[in-house]
PDB file of C-alpha atoms (C1' of nucleotides) in Angstrom:
ATOM      1  CA  MET A   1      -9.336 -35.747-189.920  1.00 33.00           C
ATOM      2  CA  VAL A   2      -6.962 -33.002-189.080  1.00 33.00           C
ATOM      3  CA  ARG A   3      -4.231 -35.562-188.899  1.00 37.00           C
ATOM      4  CA  HIS A   4      -4.923 -36.823-192.381  1.00 38.00           C
ATOM      5  CA  THR A   5      -4.940 -33.301-193.850  1.00 35.00           C
ATOM      6  CA  THR A   6      -1.698 -32.422-192.105  1.00 34.00           C
ATOM      7  CA  CYS A   7      -0.208 -35.565-193.514  1.00 37.00           C
ATOM      8  CA  ILE A   8      -1.132 -34.754-197.001  1.00 35.00           C
ATOM      9  CA  MET A   9       0.004 -31.285-196.766  1.00 34.00           C
ATOM     10  CA  SER A  10       3.436 -32.350-195.753  1.00 34.00           C
ATOM     11  CA  ILE A  11       4.004 -33.101-199.394  1.00 33.00           C
ATOM     12  CA  PRO A  12       5.361 -30.080-201.196  1.00 35.00           C
ATOM     13  CA  SER A  13       2.319 -29.257-203.292  1.00 34.00           C
ATOM     14  CA  THR A  14       3.873 -26.802-205.690  1.00 33.00           C
ATOM     15  CA  ALA A  15       6.458 -29.068-207.256  1.00 35.00           C
ATOM     16  CA  SER A  16       5.275 -31.723-209.590  1.00 36.00           C
ATOM     17  CA  ILE A  17       5.859 -35.334-208.716  1.00 33.00           C
ATOM     18  CA  GLU A  18       7.618 -36.056-211.918  1.00 33.00           C
ATOM     19  CA  SER A  19      10.213 -33.317-211.465  1.00 35.00           C
ATOM     20  CA  GLN A  20      11.281 -34.819-208.156  1.00 34.00           C
ATOM     21  CA  LEU A  21      11.538 -38.526-209.207  1.00 32.00           C
ATOM     22  CA  PRO A  22      14.413 -40.202-210.779  1.00 31.00           C
ATOM     23  CA  THR A  23      13.730 -40.576-214.492  1.00 29.00           C
ATOM     24  CA  THR A  24      14.915 -44.196-214.897  1.00 28.00           C
ATOM     25  CA  TRP A  25      12.600 -46.321-212.818  1.00 30.00           C
ATOM     26  CA  SER A  26      14.023 -49.601-214.030  1.00 29.00           C
ATOM     27  CA  SER A  27      17.244 -48.949-212.164  1.00 27.00           C
ATOM     28  CA  TYR A  28      15.762 -47.262-209.182  1.00 28.00           C
ATOM     29  CA  PRO A  29      15.409 -49.503-206.207  1.00 33.00           C
ATOM     30  CA  CYS A  30      12.018 -49.777-204.686  1.00 37.00           C
ATOM     31  CA  PRO A  31      12.247 -48.366-201.183  1.00 36.00           C
ATOM     32  CA  ASP A  32      11.359 -50.857-198.575  1.00 35.00           C
ATOM     33  CA  MET A  33       8.097 -49.277-197.511  1.00 37.00           C
ATOM     34  CA  MET A  34       6.910 -52.560-196.014  1.00 37.00           C
ATOM     35  CA  PRO A  35       9.941 -54.136-194.393  1.00 35.00           C
ATOM     36  CA  GLY A  36      10.699 -57.658-195.493  1.00 33.00           C
ATOM     37  CA  TYR A  37       9.131 -57.331-198.901  1.00 34.00           C
ATOM     38  CA  THR A  38      11.529 -57.769-201.754  1.00 33.00           C
ATOM     39  CA  SER A  39      11.425 -56.186-205.186  1.00 34.00           C
ATOM     40  CA  ARG A  40      10.611 -59.685-206.477  1.00 32.00           C
ATOM     41  CA  LEU A  41       7.092 -59.460-205.225  1.00 35.00           C
ATOM     42  CA  TRP A  42       6.761 -55.943-206.499  1.00 39.00           C
ATOM     43  CA  SER A  43       7.678 -56.934-209.949  1.00 35.00           C
ATOM     44  CA  GLN A  44       4.775 -59.304-210.268  1.00 38.00           C
ATOM     45  CA  ASP A  45       1.425 -58.296-211.520  1.00 42.00           C
ATOM     46  CA  TYR A  46      -0.033 -56.076-208.855  1.00 63.00           C
ATOM     47  CA  LYS A  47      -3.654 -55.228-209.463  1.00 73.00           C
ATOM     48  CA  PRO A  48      -5.541 -53.064-207.081  1.00 81.00           C
ATOM     49  CA  GLN A  49      -7.727 -55.942-206.203  1.00 81.00           C
ATOM     50  CA  TYR A  50      -4.908 -57.351-204.156  1.00 76.00           C
ATOM     51  CA  TRP A  51      -3.730 -54.047-202.457  1.00 77.00           C
ATOM     52  CA  SER A  52      -3.448 -53.900-198.757  1.00 75.00           C
ATOM     53  CA  LYS A  53      -5.016 -51.066-196.875  1.00 77.00           C
ATOM     54  CA  TYR A  54      -1.536 -49.541-196.804  1.00 71.00           C
ATOM     55  CA  LEU A  55      -1.309 -49.485-200.594  1.00 76.00           C
ATOM     56  CA  VAL A  56      -4.883 -48.038-200.857  1.00 82.00           C
ATOM     57  CA  TRP A  57      -3.770 -45.281-198.703  1.00 78.00           C
ATOM     58  CA  GLN A  58      -0.620 -44.673-200.812  1.00 73.00           C
ATOM     59  CA  TRP A  59      -2.678 -44.604-203.988  1.00 79.00           C
ATOM     60  CA  LEU A  60      -5.033 -42.140-202.420  1.00 82.00           C
ATOM     61  CA  GLN A  61      -2.267 -39.874-201.344  1.00 75.00           C
ATOM     62  CA  GLN A  62      -0.607 -39.971-204.775  1.00 74.00           C
ATOM     63  CA  MET A  63      -3.885 -39.070-206.500  1.00 78.00           C
ATOM     64  CA  VAL A  64      -4.457 -36.245-204.075  1.00 74.00           C
ATOM     65  CA  ASP A  65      -0.938 -34.925-204.780  1.00 69.00           C
ATOM     66  CA  MET A  66      -1.017 -35.432-208.446  1.00 73.00           C
ATOM     67  CA  HIS A  67      -4.356 -33.681-208.929  1.00 75.00           C
ATOM     68  CA  GLN A  68      -3.616 -30.960-206.375  1.00 71.00           C
ATOM     69  CA  ILE A  69      -6.832 -31.887-204.498  1.00 71.00           C
ATOM     70  CA  ASP A  70      -7.784 -30.061-201.402  1.00 69.00           C
ATOM     71  CA  ALA A  71      -7.344 -32.831-198.856  1.00 69.00           C
ATOM     72  CA  ALA A  72     -10.081 -31.378-196.784  1.00 70.00           C
ATOM     73  CA  SER A  73     -12.686 -32.314-199.317  1.00 73.00           C
ATOM     74  CA  ILE A  74     -12.035 -36.051-198.964  1.00 77.00           C
ATOM     75  CA  HIS A  75     -13.773 -38.192-196.429  1.00 79.00           C
ATOM     76  CA  PHE A  76     -10.846 -40.419-195.563  1.00 75.00           C
ATOM     77  CA  GLN A  77     -12.748 -42.728-193.350  1.00 74.00           C
ATOM     78  CA  ASN A  78     -14.335 -44.131-196.427  1.00 80.00           C
ATOM     79  CA  PHE A  79     -10.921 -45.464-197.530  1.00 83.00           C
ATOM     80  CA  ASP A  80     -10.192 -47.582-194.559  1.00 80.00           C
ATOM     81  CA  VAL A  81     -10.475 -50.523-196.877  1.00 83.00           C
ATOM     82  CA  ASP A  82      -8.311 -53.075-198.605  1.00 82.00           C
ATOM     83  CA  GLY A  83      -7.900 -53.312-202.396  1.00 83.00           C
ATOM     84  CA  ARG A  84     -10.744 -55.770-202.706  1.00 84.00           C
ATOM     85  CA  GLN A  85     -13.148 -53.571-201.053  1.00 87.00           C
ATOM     86  CA  LEU A  86     -11.881 -50.491-202.916  1.00 90.00           C
ATOM     87  CA  CYS A  87     -12.533 -52.256-206.163  1.00 89.00           C
ATOM     88  CA  SER A  88     -16.068 -52.924-205.262  1.00 88.00           C
ATOM     89  CA  MET A  89     -16.699 -49.159-204.599  1.00 88.00           C
ATOM     90  CA  THR A  90     -19.208 -47.802-207.082  1.00 88.00           C
ATOM     91  CA  TYR A  91     -18.944 -44.581-209.019  1.00 90.00           C
ATOM     92  CA  GLN A  92     -21.480 -43.155-206.466  1.00 88.00           C
ATOM     93  CA  ASP A  93     -19.362 -44.330-203.571  1.00 88.00           C
ATOM     94  CA  PHE A  94     -16.413 -42.313-204.870  1.00 90.00           C
ATOM     95  CA  THR A  95     -18.379 -39.308-205.533  1.00 88.00           C
ATOM     96  CA  ARG A  96     -19.936 -39.426-202.017  1.00 88.00           C
ATOM     97  CA  ALA A  97     -16.435 -39.955-200.526  1.00 87.00           C
ATOM     98  CA  THR A  98     -14.474 -37.349-202.587  1.00 85.00           C
ATOM     99  CA  GLY A  99     -16.928 -35.028-204.207  1.00 82.00           C
ATOM    100  CA  THR A 100     -15.609 -33.653-207.458  1.00 81.00           C
ATOM    101  CA  MET A 101     -12.620 -35.931-207.361  1.00 83.00           C
ATOM    102  CA  GLY A 102     -14.904 -39.051-207.576  1.00 87.00           C
ATOM    103  CA  PRO A 103     -14.891 -39.431-211.327  1.00 88.00           C
ATOM    104  CA  ILE A 104     -11.101 -39.037-211.539  1.00 87.00           C
ATOM    105  CA  LEU A 105     -10.386 -41.541-208.820  1.00 89.00           C
ATOM    106  CA  TYR A 106     -12.979 -43.955-210.168  1.00 90.00           C
ATOM    107  CA  GLN A 107     -11.624 -43.822-213.735  1.00 88.00           C
ATOM    108  CA  SER A 108      -7.968 -44.109-212.584  1.00 85.00           C
ATOM    109  CA  LEU A 109      -8.701 -47.118-210.487  1.00 87.00           C
ATOM    110  CA  ASN A 110     -10.639 -48.817-213.271  1.00 86.00           C
ATOM    111  CA  GLU A 111      -7.668 -48.470-215.578  1.00 81.00           C
ATOM    112  CA  LEU A 112      -5.444 -50.055-213.028  1.00 80.00           C
ATOM    113  CA  LYS A 113      -7.941 -52.910-212.493  1.00 78.00           C
ATOM    114  CA  TRP A 114      -7.612 -54.021-216.048  1.00 74.00           C
ATOM    115  CA  SER A 115      -4.000 -53.476-216.729  1.00 65.00           C
ATOM    116  CA  GLY A 116      -2.256 -56.850-216.705  1.00 51.00           C
ATOM    117  CA  THR A 117       1.090 -55.773-215.455  1.00 52.00           C
ATOM    118  CA  LEU A 118       2.750 -53.316-213.254  1.00 53.00           C
ATOM    119  CA  THR A 119       2.466 -50.105-215.168  1.00 57.00           C
ATOM    120  CA  HIS A 120       4.939 -47.270-215.101  1.00 57.00           C
ATOM    121  CA  TRP A 121       2.367 -45.295-213.279  1.00 60.00           C
ATOM    122  CA  THR A 122       1.769 -48.006-210.694  1.00 61.00           C
ATOM    123  CA  LYS A 123       5.407 -48.369-210.044  1.00 58.00           C
ATOM    124  CA  LEU A 124       5.699 -44.559-209.745  1.00 57.00           C
ATOM    125  CA  PHE A 125       3.260 -44.256-206.949  1.00 59.00           C
ATOM    126  CA  MET A 126       4.280 -47.445-205.165  1.00 58.00           C
ATOM    127  CA  CYS A 127       7.901 -46.462-205.097  1.00 53.00           C
ATOM    128  CA  SER A 128       7.643 -42.715-204.719  1.00 51.00           C
ATOM    129  CA  PRO A 129      10.226 -41.472-202.414  1.00 45.00           C
ATOM    130  CA  LEU A 130       7.877 -38.734-201.412  1.00 45.00           C
ATOM    131  CA  LEU A 131       5.674 -41.190-199.699  1.00 45.00           C
ATOM    132  CA  ILE A 132       8.081 -43.218-197.761  1.00 43.00           C
ATOM    133  CA  ASP A 133       7.838 -41.493-194.521  1.00 40.00           C
ATOM    134  CA  LEU A 134       4.215 -40.585-194.435  1.00 45.00           C
ATOM    135  CA  PRO A 135       2.425 -42.428-191.810  1.00 47.00           C
ATOM    136  CA  CYS A 136      -0.541 -44.612-192.715  1.00 50.00           C
ATOM    137  CA  PRO A 137      -3.526 -43.543-190.692  1.00 53.00           C
ATOM    138  CA  PHE A 138      -4.991 -46.985-190.825  1.00 49.00           C
ATOM    139  CA  PRO A 139      -3.945 -50.081-189.029  1.00 44.00           C
ATOM    140  CA  GLU A 140      -0.907 -52.023-190.335  1.00 41.00           C
ATOM    141  CA  PRO A 141      -1.798 -53.974-193.391  1.00 39.00           C
ATOM    142  CA  SER A 142      -2.263 -57.670-193.162  1.00 41.00           C
ATOM    143  CA  ILE A 143       0.207 -59.856-194.884  1.00 41.00           C
ATOM    144  CA  TYR A 144      -0.339 -59.751-198.607  1.00 39.00           C
ATOM    145  CA  PRO A 145      -2.289 -61.375-200.193  1.00 41.00           C
ATOM    146  CA  ALA A 146      -4.060 -63.602-197.820  1.00 41.00           C
ATOM    147  CA  ASP A 147      -3.950 -63.237-194.034  1.00 50.00           C
ATOM    148  CA  PRO A 148      -2.483 -66.515-192.768  1.00 57.00           C
ATOM    149  CA  GLN A 149      -2.867 -66.766-189.102  1.00 57.00           C
ATOM    150  CA  GLY A 150      -1.043 -70.006-188.332  1.00 60.00           C
ATOM    151  CA  THR A 151       2.327 -69.856-186.639  1.00 85.00           C
ATOM    152  CA  HIS A 152       3.562 -73.040-188.191  1.00 95.00           C
ATOM    153  CA  LEU A 153       4.584 -73.400-191.780  1.00 97.00           C
ATOM    154  CA  TRP A 154       1.920 -75.961-192.660  1.00 97.00           C
ATOM    155  CA  GLU A 155      -0.789 -73.713-191.091  1.00 95.00           C
ATOM    156  CA  PHE A 156       0.539 -70.758-193.020  1.00 94.00           C
ATOM    157  CA  ILE A 157       0.206 -72.748-196.216  1.00 96.00           C
ATOM    158  CA  ARG A 158      -3.264 -74.003-195.263  1.00 94.00           C
ATOM    159  CA  ASP A 159      -4.511 -70.462-194.507  1.00 90.00           C
ATOM    160  CA  ILE A 160      -3.327 -69.261-197.817  1.00 91.00           C
ATOM    161  CA  LEU A 161      -5.166 -72.047-199.536  1.00 91.00           C
ATOM    162  CA  LEU A 162      -8.309 -71.197-197.387  1.00 85.00           C
ATOM    163  CA  ASN A 163      -8.447 -67.630-198.769  1.00 74.00           C
ATOM    164  CA  PRO A 164      -8.960 -68.263-202.458  1.00 63.00           C
ATOM    165  CA  GLU A 165     -10.223 -64.825-203.292  1.00 53.00           C
ATOM    166  CA  ARG A 166      -7.112 -63.307-201.868  1.00 61.00           C
ATOM    167  CA  ASN A 167      -4.616 -65.904-202.627  1.00 67.00           C
ATOM    168  CA  ALA A 168      -3.513 -64.353-205.865  1.00 70.00           C
ATOM    169  CA  GLY A 169      -2.461 -67.483-207.555  1.00 81.00           C
ATOM    170  CA  LEU A 170       0.232 -68.480-205.065  1.00 89.00           C
ATOM    171  CA  LEU A 171      -1.073 -72.013-204.311  1.00 93.00           C
ATOM    172  CA  LYS A 172      -3.876 -74.088-205.820  1.00 91.00           C
ATOM    173  CA  TRP A 173      -5.939 -77.024-204.737  1.00 92.00           C
ATOM    174  CA  GLU A 174      -5.365 -79.967-207.034  1.00 94.00           C
ATOM    175  CA  ASP A 175      -7.765 -82.213-205.214  1.00 94.00           C
ATOM    176  CA  ARG A 176      -9.812 -80.299-202.672  1.00 92.00           C
ATOM    177  CA  THR A 177     -11.364 -83.333-200.871  1.00 93.00           C
ATOM    178  CA  ASP A 178      -8.178 -85.234-200.653  1.00 95.00           C
ATOM    179  CA  GLY A 179      -6.120 -82.222-199.594  1.00 96.00           C
ATOM    180  CA  VAL A 180      -3.687 -82.202-202.518  1.00 97.00           C
ATOM    181  CA  PHE A 181      -2.388 -78.833-203.439  1.00 97.00           C
ATOM    182  CA  ARG A 182       0.330 -77.329-205.662  1.00 97.00           C
ATOM    183  CA  PHE A 183       2.729 -74.336-205.447  1.00 97.00           C
ATOM    184  CA  LEU A 184       2.106 -72.049-208.436  1.00 94.00           C
ATOM    185  CA  LYS A 185       4.520 -69.248-207.365  1.00 93.00           C
ATOM    186  CA  SER A 186       6.951 -71.147-205.075  1.00 96.00           C
ATOM    187  CA  GLU A 187       9.480 -68.319-204.573  1.00 96.00           C
ATOM    188  CA  ASP A 188       6.656 -65.798-203.822  1.00 93.00           C
ATOM    189  CA  VAL A 189       5.254 -68.044-201.152  1.00 95.00           C
ATOM    190  CA  ALA A 190       8.746 -68.506-199.688  1.00 96.00           C
ATOM    191  CA  GLN A 191       9.147 -64.642-199.642  1.00 93.00           C
ATOM    192  CA  LEU A 192       5.780 -64.285-197.882  1.00 92.00           C
ATOM    193  CA  TRP A 193       6.785 -66.996-195.337  1.00 95.00           C
ATOM    194  CA  GLY A 194      10.087 -65.172-194.898  1.00 94.00           C
ATOM    195  CA  LYS A 195       8.190 -61.949-194.243  1.00 91.00           C
ATOM    196  CA  LYS A 196       6.031 -63.588-191.552  1.00 91.00           C
ATOM    197  CA  LYS A 197       9.226 -64.984-189.978  1.00 94.00           C
ATOM    198  CA  ASN A 198      11.125 -61.807-190.474  1.00 93.00           C
ATOM    199  CA  ASN A 199      13.633 -63.538-192.669  1.00 95.00           C
ATOM    200  CA  SER A 200      14.253 -61.901-195.985  1.00 94.00           C
ATOM    201  CA  THR A 201      16.522 -64.692-197.144  1.00 97.00           C
ATOM    202  CA  MET A 202      13.805 -67.394-197.263  1.00 97.00           C
ATOM    203  CA  THR A 203      13.816 -69.368-200.469  1.00 98.00           C
ATOM    204  CA  TYR A 204      11.601 -72.219-201.791  1.00 98.00           C
ATOM    205  CA  GLU A 205      14.633 -74.456-201.454  1.00 98.00           C
ATOM    206  CA  LYS A 206      14.648 -73.914-197.679  1.00 98.00           C
ATOM    207  CA  LEU A 207      10.979 -73.937-197.288  1.00 98.00           C
ATOM    208  CA  SER A 208      10.651 -77.164-199.114  1.00 98.00           C
ATOM    209  CA  ARG A 209      13.198 -78.755-196.718  1.00 98.00           C
ATOM    210  CA  ALA A 210      10.811 -77.894-193.845  1.00 98.00           C
ATOM    211  CA  MET A 211       7.906 -79.341-195.857  1.00 98.00           C
ATOM    212  CA  ARG A 212       9.769 -82.581-196.282  1.00 98.00           C
ATOM    213  CA  TYR A 213      10.230 -82.863-192.542  1.00 98.00           C
ATOM    214  CA  TYR A 214       6.398 -82.920-192.275  1.00 98.00           C
ATOM    215  CA  TYR A 215       6.249 -86.322-194.055  1.00 98.00           C
ATOM    216  CA  LYS A 216       7.580 -88.133-191.002  1.00 96.00           C
ATOM    217  CA  ARG A 217       5.168 -86.374-188.627  1.00 97.00           C
ATOM    218  CA  GLU A 218       2.365 -87.192-191.087  1.00 97.00           C
ATOM    219  CA  ILE A 219       1.312 -83.601-191.418  1.00 98.00           C
ATOM    220  CA  LEU A 220       2.000 -84.055-195.105  1.00 98.00           C
ATOM    221  CA  GLU A 221       1.725 -87.103-197.180  1.00 97.00           C
ATOM    222  CA  HIS A 222       4.121 -87.792-199.959  1.00 97.00           C
ATOM    223  CA  VAL A 223       2.920 -87.320-203.477  1.00 97.00           C
ATOM    224  CA  ASP A 224       5.108 -88.995-205.864  1.00 92.00           C
ATOM    225  CA  GLY A 225       6.458 -87.850-209.162  1.00 92.00           C
ATOM    226  CA  ARG A 226       4.653 -84.509-209.124  1.00 96.00           C
ATOM    227  CA  ARG A 227       6.825 -81.375-208.651  1.00 97.00           C
ATOM    228  CA  LEU A 228       5.564 -78.716-206.250  1.00 98.00           C
ATOM    229  CA  VAL A 229       2.659 -80.893-205.261  1.00 98.00           C
ATOM    230  CA  TYR A 230       1.941 -81.860-201.617  1.00 98.00           C
ATOM    231  CA  LYS A 231      -0.890 -83.475-199.713  1.00 98.00           C
ATOM    232  CA  PHE A 232      -2.156 -82.800-196.189  1.00 98.00           C
ATOM    233  CA  GLY A 233      -1.729 -85.823-193.934  1.00 97.00           C
ATOM    234  CA  LYS A 234      -3.763 -87.041-190.987  1.00 96.00           C
ATOM    235  CA  ASN A 235      -1.986 -84.832-188.491  1.00 96.00           C
ATOM    236  CA  ALA A 236      -2.929 -81.664-190.401  1.00 96.00           C
ATOM    237  CA  GLN A 237      -6.214 -80.100-189.382  1.00 93.00           C
ATOM    238  CA  GLY A 238      -8.477 -77.452-190.453  1.00 92.00           C
ATOM    239  CA  TRP A 239      -8.220 -77.787-194.188  1.00 93.00           C
ATOM    240  CA  ARG A 240     -11.251 -79.934-194.930  1.00 91.00           C
ATOM    241  CA  LEU A 241     -14.411 -78.348-196.213  1.00 80.00           C
ATOM    242  CA  SER A 242     -16.402 -80.252-193.581  1.00 74.00           C
ATOM    243  CA  GLU A 243     -14.217 -79.059-190.775  1.00 71.00           C
ATOM    244  CA  LYS A 244     -14.466 -75.655-189.215  1.00 54.00           C
TER     245      LYS A 244
ATOM    246  C1'  DG B   1      20.701 -72.647-167.913  1.00 92.00           C
ATOM    247  C1'  DG B   2      19.213 -76.787-170.222  1.00 92.00           C
ATOM    248  C1'  DG B   3      16.176 -79.234-173.252  1.00 92.00           C
ATOM    249  C1'  DT B   4      12.836 -79.542-176.789  1.00 92.00           C
ATOM    250  C1'  DC B   5      10.624 -78.159-180.881  1.00 92.00           C
ATOM    251  C1'  DA B   6      10.205 -76.372-185.363  1.00 92.00           C
ATOM    252  C1'  DT B   7      12.287 -74.934-188.475  1.00 92.00           C
ATOM    253  C1'  DT B   8      16.656 -72.783-191.059  1.00 92.00           C
ATOM    254  C1'  DT B   9      20.869 -73.350-193.338  1.00 92.00           C
ATOM    255  C1'  DC B  10      23.946 -75.832-195.954  1.00 92.00           C
ATOM    256  C1'  DC B  11      25.131 -79.573-198.581  1.00 92.00           C
ATOM    257  C1'  DT B  12      25.716 -83.634-201.745  1.00 92.00           C
ATOM    258  C1'  DG B  13      23.599 -86.191-204.958  1.00 92.00           C
ATOM    259  C1'  DA B  14      19.559 -87.742-207.790  1.00 92.00           C
ATOM    260  C1'  DT B  15      15.611 -86.660-210.803  1.00 92.00           C
ATOM    261  C1'  DT B  16      12.787 -84.161-213.967  1.00 92.00           C
TER     262       DT B  16
ATOM    263  C1'  DA C   1      20.514 -76.445-217.861  1.00 92.00           C
ATOM    264  C1'  DA C   2      17.671 -75.113-214.232  1.00 92.00           C
ATOM    265  C1'  DA C   3      14.538 -76.325-210.947  1.00 92.00           C
ATOM    266  C1'  DT C   4      13.034 -79.489-207.771  1.00 92.00           C
ATOM    267  C1'  DC C   5      13.401 -83.440-204.626  1.00 92.00           C
ATOM    268  C1'  DA C   6      15.747 -86.283-200.906  1.00 92.00           C
ATOM    269  C1'  DG C   7      17.585 -86.260-196.572  1.00 92.00           C
ATOM    270  C1'  DG C   8      21.745 -85.900-193.335  1.00 92.00           C
ATOM    271  C1'  DA C   9      23.922 -82.808-190.204  1.00 92.00           C
ATOM    272  C1'  DA C  10      24.294 -78.930-187.648  1.00 92.00           C
ATOM    273  C1'  DA C  11      22.825 -74.347-186.224  1.00 92.00           C
ATOM    274  C1'  DT C  12      19.250 -71.256-184.682  1.00 92.00           C
ATOM    275  C1'  DG C  13      15.644 -69.028-182.047  1.00 92.00           C
ATOM    276  C1'  DA C  14      11.461 -69.388-179.330  1.00 92.00           C
ATOM    277  C1'  DC C  15       9.760 -71.205-175.438  1.00 92.00           C
ATOM    278  C1'  DC C  16       9.263 -73.633-170.980  1.00 92.00           C
TER     279       DC C  16
END
DNA sequence: GGGTCATTTCCTGATT
DNA sequence: AAATCAGGAAATGACC
């Protein structure tokens, strides 16, 4: 608890955030708070439902700073949650966790939930240079948006597919029982794969070459004529509904 | 150190 | 026209 408070207090509380930030956000590079992520991902819709624990923490810090809240009044242990869990918190949950700040946090979050795009405000808090060096008190966030465990590419793809609620429209089943799926955001999946492999130069062009090597090993079956569509083959396991 | 494996990188050319 | 697909060839990095 003390550590959290100290952390918050390290932000100069007298100066307003706005006065310390560059005024032109469009040209300001987003600092690499999560190494390996590119601005490409950040420019996509980024609703709180998909935030990692890390982003939840950053949002909370920004709110505390913006509203000059006494950090001691906040029960930080209630915010060791990811975006999905944060969004399922009720008005009462917020009040219980933050006292008088509850209504403000609750309303602010609700506005973000329904905004379709990355708002100026969202960008502001995610990119705030004031936040870069502040340690996150919670464990490292899992890879956004799903948490693919597999070490191989096809397992990585499978595991995103198997987390529909957190997959954020990257991939989609075309035929669930036959194992046919399609890339919806091919470059974003490639970036995510690159992050996992610590390779920021990964592209769909390169990822797809690796996918094509799977045909010979029968991990994937060829689907003809359909762009961005693949099908799991007999040597791919763990994707069927009946399995596992 | 060598060999294997699973990609990664690069490329040329075809297709959508 | 741009994106995607097809594979060959070679390079790379992890692992045994």
